Short mmCIF file of C-alpha atoms and ligand atoms in Angstrom, two decimals:
data_model
loop_
_atom_site.label_atom_id
_atom_site.label_comp_id
_atom_site.label_asym_id
_atom_site.label_seq_id
_atom_site.Cartn_x
_atom_site.Cartn_y
_atom_site.Cartn_z
CA MET A 1 0.00 0.00 0.00
CA LYS A 2 1.18 3.55 -0.76
CA LYS A 3 2.41 5.16 2.44
CA ASN A 4 2.17 8.81 3.40
CA LYS A 5 -1.38 8.63 4.77
CA ILE A 6 -2.76 11.22 7.16
CA LEU A 7 -2.87 10.00 10.75
CA TYR A 8 -4.96 11.51 13.53
CA ILE A 9 -4.42 10.47 17.11
CA VAL A 10 -7.63 11.04 19.06
CA VAL A 11 -7.32 11.57 22.81
CA PRO A 12 -10.39 12.04 25.04
CA CYS A 13 -9.62 14.21 28.06
CA TYR A 14 -11.64 14.74 31.20
CA ASN A 15 -9.95 16.91 33.84
CA GLU A 16 -6.53 15.98 32.55
CA GLU A 17 -4.64 19.25 33.14
CA GLU A 18 -2.00 17.38 35.14
CA VAL A 19 -1.03 15.09 32.29
CA LEU A 20 -1.80 17.09 29.19
CA HIS A 21 1.52 18.93 28.73
CA GLU A 22 3.56 15.78 29.10
CA THR A 23 1.20 13.77 26.90
CA ALA A 24 1.32 16.46 24.21
CA LYS A 25 5.11 16.50 24.33
CA ARG A 26 5.44 12.74 23.98
CA LEU A 27 2.82 12.44 21.26
CA LYS A 28 4.43 15.27 19.31
CA LEU A 29 7.78 13.46 19.35
CA LYS A 30 6.09 10.29 18.19
CA LEU A 31 4.25 12.02 15.35
CA GLU A 32 7.33 13.94 14.22
CA SER A 33 9.43 10.81 14.09
CA LEU A 34 6.75 9.02 12.06
CA ILE A 35 6.61 11.96 9.66
CA ALA A 36 10.41 12.02 9.38
CA GLU A 37 10.40 8.30 8.55
CA ASN A 38 7.82 8.99 5.84
CA GLN A 39 5.38 6.61 7.50
CA ILE A 40 2.67 9.23 7.63
CA ASN A 41 1.76 12.49 5.94
CA LYS A 42 2.98 15.78 7.38
CA ASN A 43 -0.63 16.94 7.82
CA SER A 44 -1.12 14.36 10.53
CA LYS A 45 -2.36 15.70 13.84
CA ILE A 46 -3.08 15.01 17.46
CA MET A 47 -6.73 15.71 18.28
CA PHE A 48 -7.71 16.27 21.91
CA VAL A 49 -11.36 15.93 22.85
CA ASN A 50 -12.33 17.94 25.87
CA ASP A 51 -15.14 16.04 27.54
CA GLY A 52 -16.63 18.92 29.54
CA SER A 53 -13.67 19.18 31.90
CA LYS A 54 -14.01 21.39 34.96
CA ASP A 55 -10.33 22.28 35.11
CA ASN A 56 -8.01 24.00 32.62
CA THR A 57 -7.95 21.15 30.14
CA TRP A 58 -9.57 23.13 27.31
CA ASP A 59 -7.36 26.20 27.84
CA ILE A 60 -4.32 23.97 27.56
CA ILE A 61 -5.64 22.39 24.36
CA GLU A 62 -6.31 25.83 22.82
CA ASP A 63 -2.84 26.95 23.81
CA LEU A 64 -1.22 23.89 22.29
CA HIS A 65 -3.11 24.48 19.05
CA LYS A 66 -2.18 28.15 18.94
CA ASN A 67 1.53 27.38 19.25
CA ASP A 68 1.69 24.32 17.07
CA LYS A 69 -0.64 23.24 14.30
CA LEU A 70 0.29 19.64 15.00
CA PHE A 71 -2.29 19.91 17.77
CA THR A 72 -5.98 20.34 17.29
CA GLY A 73 -9.00 19.87 19.49
CA ILE A 74 -12.74 19.71 19.86
CA CYS A 75 -14.77 20.61 22.91
CA LEU A 76 -17.99 18.91 23.97
CA SER A 77 -20.68 21.14 25.46
CA ARG A 78 -20.64 19.10 28.67
CA ASN A 79 -19.29 15.90 30.15
CA ARG A 80 -20.70 12.99 28.16
CA GLY A 81 -18.39 10.20 29.33
CA HIS A 82 -15.41 8.53 27.80
CA GLN A 83 -17.21 6.55 25.08
CA ASN A 84 -19.18 9.51 23.77
CA ALA A 85 -16.16 11.77 23.86
CA LEU A 86 -14.13 9.22 21.97
CA PHE A 87 -16.89 8.71 19.42
CA ALA A 88 -17.13 12.48 18.87
CA GLY A 89 -13.38 12.57 18.29
CA LEU A 90 -13.41 9.63 15.89
CA MET A 91 -16.30 11.01 13.85
CA THR A 92 -14.61 14.41 13.58
CA ALA A 93 -11.16 13.03 12.82
CA LYS A 94 -12.37 10.76 10.03
CA LYS A 95 -13.25 13.84 7.97
CA TYR A 96 -9.59 14.80 7.77
CA ALA A 97 -7.63 11.61 8.24
CA ASP A 98 -7.07 8.23 6.57
CA ILE A 99 -5.88 6.49 9.72
CA ILE A 100 -7.22 7.22 13.19
CA ILE A 101 -5.71 5.92 16.41
CA SER A 102 -7.47 6.41 19.74
CA MET A 103 -5.71 6.39 23.10
CA ASP A 104 -6.15 7.67 26.64
CA ALA A 105 -4.72 10.95 27.82
CA ASP A 106 -2.66 9.38 30.59
CA LEU A 107 -0.51 7.34 28.15
CA GLN A 108 -0.95 4.17 30.18
CA ASP A 109 -1.02 2.47 26.82
CA ASP A 110 2.48 2.32 25.40
CA ILE A 111 2.70 4.87 22.57
CA ASP A 112 5.49 2.94 20.87
CA ALA A 113 2.82 0.46 19.84
CA VAL A 114 1.67 3.12 17.36
CA ASP A 115 4.54 2.18 15.02
CA LYS A 116 3.47 -1.45 15.03
CA MET A 117 -0.15 -0.46 14.43
CA ILE A 118 0.79 1.60 11.41
CA ILE A 119 2.86 -1.23 9.96
CA LYS A 120 -0.14 -3.52 10.36
CA TYR A 121 -2.31 -0.93 8.64
CA TYR A 122 0.01 -0.75 5.64
CA GLU A 123 -0.10 -4.54 5.53
CA GLY A 124 -3.78 -4.21 4.71
CA ASN A 125 -5.55 -4.25 8.08
CA ASP A 126 -8.42 -1.83 8.60
CA ILE A 127 -8.58 -2.29 12.36
CA VAL A 128 -5.64 -2.96 14.65
CA TYR A 129 -6.55 -3.75 18.25
CA GLY A 130 -4.10 -2.94 21.01
CA VAL A 131 -4.14 -5.72 23.58
CA ARG A 132 -2.60 -5.55 27.04
CA SER A 133 -0.12 -8.36 27.43
CA ALA A 134 0.58 -7.57 31.06
CA ARG A 135 -0.77 -5.29 33.76
CA LYS A 136 2.15 -5.34 36.12
CA THR A 137 1.42 -1.90 37.52
CA ASP A 138 -2.35 -2.16 37.81
CA THR A 139 -3.57 -2.76 41.34
CA TRP A 140 -4.77 -6.26 42.17
CA PHE A 141 -8.31 -4.91 42.33
CA LYS A 142 -8.19 -3.17 38.93
CA LYS A 143 -6.59 -6.19 37.28
CA THR A 144 -9.05 -8.71 38.71
CA THR A 145 -12.15 -6.63 38.04
CA ALA A 146 -11.00 -5.69 34.55
CA GLU A 147 -10.09 -9.23 33.51
CA GLY A 148 -13.22 -10.61 35.16
CA PHE A 149 -15.19 -8.11 33.10
CA TYR A 150 -13.85 -9.46 29.80
CA LYS A 151 -14.66 -13.02 30.81
CA PHE A 152 -18.14 -12.10 31.99
CA MET A 153 -18.84 -10.25 28.74
CA LYS A 154 -17.84 -13.32 26.75
CA PHE A 155 -20.16 -15.41 28.93
CA MET A 156 -22.95 -12.94 28.28
CA GLY A 157 -22.50 -13.46 24.57
CA VAL A 158 -20.74 -10.19 23.72
CA ASP A 159 -17.98 -10.61 21.18
CA ILE A 160 -15.13 -8.49 22.53
CA ILE A 161 -11.40 -8.87 22.31
CA TYR A 162 -9.86 -10.01 25.57
CA ASN A 163 -7.91 -7.28 27.35
CA HIS A 164 -8.42 -4.77 24.56
CA ALA A 165 -9.62 -1.37 25.71
CA ASP A 166 -9.96 1.64 23.46
CA TYR A 167 -6.41 1.76 22.16
CA ARG A 168 -6.85 0.93 18.50
CA LEU A 169 -6.23 1.94 14.96
CA ALA A 170 -9.13 2.23 12.56
CA SER A 171 -9.16 3.26 8.93
CA LYS A 172 -11.42 5.98 7.58
CA LYS A 173 -13.48 3.26 5.88
CA VAL A 174 -14.20 1.53 9.20
CA LEU A 175 -15.25 4.76 10.89
CA GLU A 176 -17.55 5.64 8.02
CA GLU A 177 -19.28 2.30 8.53
CA LEU A 178 -19.30 2.77 12.29
CA GLU A 179 -21.26 5.98 11.80
CA ASN A 180 -24.16 3.88 10.49
CA TYR A 181 -24.53 2.22 13.89
CA ARG A 182 -27.31 4.39 15.24
CA GLU A 183 -27.25 3.31 18.88
CA VAL A 184 -27.01 5.93 21.59
CA ASN A 185 -25.55 3.75 24.37
CA LEU A 186 -22.06 3.34 23.05
CA PHE A 187 -19.82 0.44 23.84
CA LEU A 188 -17.13 0.94 21.25
CA ARG A 189 -15.00 -2.09 21.99
CA GLY A 190 -18.01 -4.26 21.19
CA MET A 191 -18.96 -2.29 18.09
CA PHE A 192 -15.68 -2.44 16.19
CA PRO A 193 -15.73 -6.24 15.89
CA LEU A 194 -19.29 -5.91 14.49
CA VAL A 195 -18.02 -3.70 11.67
CA GLY A 196 -15.62 -6.40 10.55
CA PHE A 197 -12.99 -6.00 7.79
CA LYS A 198 -9.48 -7.36 7.96
CA ASN A 199 -8.03 -6.83 11.41
CA ASP A 200 -5.13 -7.78 13.59
CA ILE A 201 -3.85 -7.48 17.15
CA ILE A 202 -0.68 -6.03 18.60
CA TYR A 203 0.45 -6.53 22.19
CA TYR A 204 1.82 -3.97 24.61
CA GLU A 205 2.36 -3.58 28.31
CA ARG A 206 0.02 -1.34 30.22
CA LYS A 207 1.84 1.16 32.41
CA GLU A 208 0.95 3.28 35.36
CA ARG A 209 -0.79 6.63 35.01
CA PHE A 210 2.12 9.09 35.24
CA ALA A 211 0.07 11.84 36.88
CA GLY A 212 -3.43 12.59 38.07
CA GLU A 213 -5.89 9.94 39.12
CA SER A 214 -8.18 7.54 37.31
CA LYS A 215 -11.31 9.11 35.87
CA TYR A 216 -12.93 5.68 36.09
CA PRO A 217 -13.87 5.15 39.71
CA LEU A 218 -15.60 1.89 40.61
CA LYS A 219 -19.05 3.39 40.05
CA LYS A 220 -18.23 4.45 36.48
CA MET A 221 -16.58 1.09 35.83
CA LEU A 222 -19.69 -0.81 36.95
CA ASN A 223 -21.90 1.47 34.86
CA PHE A 224 -19.69 0.87 31.88
CA ALA A 225 -19.80 -2.91 32.31
CA TRP A 226 -23.56 -2.82 32.76
CA ASP A 227 -23.90 -0.69 29.64
CA GLY A 228 -21.75 -3.12 27.73
CA ILE A 229 -23.94 -6.07 28.66
CA THR A 230 -27.29 -4.38 28.22
CA SER A 231 -26.26 -2.73 24.95
CA PHE A 232 -25.00 -5.90 23.39
CA SER A 233 -26.72 -8.91 24.78
CA ILE A 234 -30.26 -10.17 25.23
CA LYS A 235 -28.95 -13.09 27.26
CA PRO A 236 -30.30 -11.66 30.55
CA ILE A 237 -33.81 -11.65 29.05
CA ARG A 238 -33.33 -15.18 27.75
CA LEU A 239 -32.38 -16.18 31.29
CA VAL A 240 -35.87 -15.19 32.49
CA LEU A 241 -37.48 -17.45 29.92
CA SER A 242 -35.16 -20.32 30.84
CA VAL A 243 -36.03 -19.91 34.53
CA GLY A 244 -39.70 -19.90 33.56
CA ILE A 245 -39.33 -23.17 31.69
CA ILE A 246 -37.42 -24.80 34.54
CA MET A 247 -40.01 -23.58 37.07
CA PHE A 248 -42.78 -24.98 34.91
CA ILE A 249 -41.17 -28.41 34.85
CA ILE A 250 -40.63 -28.31 38.62
CA SER A 251 -44.26 -27.28 39.13
CA LEU A 252 -45.42 -30.34 37.18
CA LEU A 253 -43.30 -32.57 39.42
CA ILE A 254 -44.74 -30.88 42.47
CA LEU A 255 -48.22 -31.39 41.10
CA LEU A 256 -47.48 -35.07 40.78
CA TYR A 257 -46.05 -35.20 44.29
CA CYS A 258 -49.11 -33.46 45.75
CA ILE A 259 -51.46 -35.84 44.00
CA VAL A 260 -49.57 -38.84 45.39
CA ILE A 261 -49.68 -37.40 48.93
CA LYS A 262 -53.39 -36.70 48.50
CA ILE A 263 -54.10 -40.24 47.29
CA LEU A 264 -52.14 -41.68 50.21
CA GLY A 265 -54.42 -39.59 52.40
CA LYS A 266 -51.54 -37.79 54.11
CA ALA A 267 -52.49 -34.27 53.01
CA VAL A 268 -54.22 -31.77 55.27
CA SER A 269 -57.38 -30.56 53.59
CA GLY A 270 -56.69 -27.55 51.31
CA TRP A 271 -52.91 -28.09 51.25
CA THR A 272 -52.79 -29.71 47.81
CA PHE A 273 -54.74 -26.89 46.22
CA ILE A 274 -52.63 -24.11 47.75
CA VAL A 275 -49.24 -25.68 46.97
CA CYS A 276 -50.18 -26.52 43.40
CA SER A 277 -51.61 -23.05 42.81
CA ILE A 278 -48.49 -21.32 44.08
CA TRP A 279 -46.17 -23.31 41.85
CA ILE A 280 -48.22 -23.28 38.72
CA LEU A 281 -49.08 -19.59 38.97
CA GLY A 282 -45.43 -18.70 39.63
CA ALA A 283 -44.23 -20.74 36.69
CA VAL A 284 -46.85 -19.37 34.33
CA GLN A 285 -46.02 -15.81 35.33
CA MET A 286 -42.31 -16.37 34.82
CA LEU A 287 -42.97 -17.93 31.43
CA ALA A 288 -45.15 -15.01 30.43
CA ILE A 289 -42.55 -12.46 31.49
CA GLY A 290 -39.89 -14.38 29.58
CA LEU A 291 -42.09 -14.48 26.51
CA ILE A 292 -42.72 -10.73 26.66
CA GLY A 293 -38.99 -10.34 27.18
CA GLU A 294 -38.30 -12.19 23.95
CA TYR A 295 -40.34 -9.63 22.06
CA ILE A 296 -38.75 -6.74 23.92
CA GLY A 297 -35.39 -8.21 22.97
CA LYS A 298 -36.45 -8.18 19.34
CA ILE A 299 -37.72 -4.61 19.58
CA TYR A 300 -34.47 -3.63 21.21
CA SER A 301 -32.37 -5.07 18.41
CA GLU A 302 -34.63 -3.47 15.81
CA THR A 303 -34.45 -0.02 17.36
CA LYS A 304 -30.68 -0.05 17.11
CA GLN A 305 -31.06 -0.09 13.33
CA ARG A 306 -27.66 -1.60 12.96
CA PRO A 307 -26.55 -2.20 9.37
CA ARG A 308 -27.54 -5.66 8.19
CA PHE A 309 -24.35 -6.09 6.20
CA ILE A 310 -21.26 -4.21 5.15
CA LEU A 311 -19.51 -4.98 1.86
CA SER A 312 -15.77 -5.17 1.91
CA LYS A 313 -15.46 -5.53 -1.89
CA ASN A 314 -17.62 -5.29 -4.97
CA LEU A 315 -15.96 -6.54 -8.12
CA ASN A 316 -18.27 -4.43 -10.25
CA ASP A 317 -16.64 -1.28 -8.88
CA GLU A 318 -13.16 -2.25 -9.93
N1 UDP B 1 -12.41 10.24 30.13
C1 UDP B 1 -13.31 11.05 29.45
N2 UDP B 1 -14.52 11.31 30.02
C2 UDP B 1 -14.89 10.79 31.23
C3 UDP B 1 -13.97 9.94 31.90
C4 UDP B 1 -12.75 9.68 31.32
O1 UDP B 1 -13.03 11.53 28.36
O2 UDP B 1 -16.00 11.07 31.69
C5 UDP B 1 -11.10 9.97 29.51
C6 UDP B 1 -9.89 10.26 30.39
O3 UDP B 1 -9.53 11.62 30.29
C7 UDP B 1 -8.84 9.34 29.81
C8 UDP B 1 -9.66 8.15 29.36
O4 UDP B 1 -11.01 8.58 29.28
O5 UDP B 1 -8.19 9.89 28.69
C9 UDP B 1 -9.52 6.95 30.27
O6 UDP B 1 -9.73 7.33 31.62
P1 UDP B 1 -8.78 6.85 32.80
O7 UDP B 1 -7.36 6.82 32.34
O8 UDP B 1 -9.08 7.69 33.99
O9 UDP B 1 -9.32 5.37 33.03
P2 UDP B 1 -8.48 4.09 33.57
O10 UDP B 1 -7.23 4.02 32.77
O11 UDP B 1 -8.24 4.34 35.00
O12 UDP B 1 -9.41 2.95 33.32
MG1 MG B 2 -5.93 5.44 32.44
#
């Protein structure tokens, strides 16, 4: 593939004044060296997305842009959360760039992996996922909860790449297709695999945040995981139906048991009727809820209006 493509690095920032200068410095060095090696076009840029920060983040971004056109930025009207901020950045960057890489502002994700991602892109991959090979510096709690999250998502039927967060390269083509996914509750790491196209993985070691503190406290992390499951899977609804079916079978067994007790004359008067009613009613209700759930699940998938297919090639166009 012909090199010299325009690269945009998209960085969502929420209250990141403590890290921004250092991040900008390191990313600038990276971009300049890639330009010098003729890997990317000289119009490549670093795009910061200010996600409604309450500190000086936006002032810093404006300053950076004023002094050096290598930096650019967009500002959201208020805090919309990491996924929305990132999506805003990706959708804006794709207008100007051929290759878009997203990464966090704290540079926990090794920026030297960018070189490997770009090589993979020129080898013909439209998406390159950055995967954490080790989390030596993450706390035990962060590591366990994060890795548990990936396993649980898999169990819930969501196709995500193990230990891949939002450090990835995507081509303009991929982002143009991603724009057709109309859902409002974004879970980007589940959406990219849905888009498809040729893709590959590169590994890197996750480091420690060099300044500031995590903008993902436990509450946000749980919300994010919950969003991921409920935006991608109807397995929880299916579970209700399964429980209903199991309860129904149990209730039939209980019915049988009650009849036997009754025939043997061991039942107190009225007992058989009450026990059977409780079980059968419970089972029927559960079944009914599960059935309604099935339809809600269908409605839910329909309302997303996700594309039914995406072509990667059409020989007629060539
Ligand atoms: N972030 C954001 N909006 C938010 C929360 C976080 O744009 O509401 C950004 C944040 O500035 C950072 C990235 O998302 O660039 C990841 O956040 P963080 O590094 O705090 O998460 P962690 O690495 O601890 O999971
Ligand atoms: Mg971080």
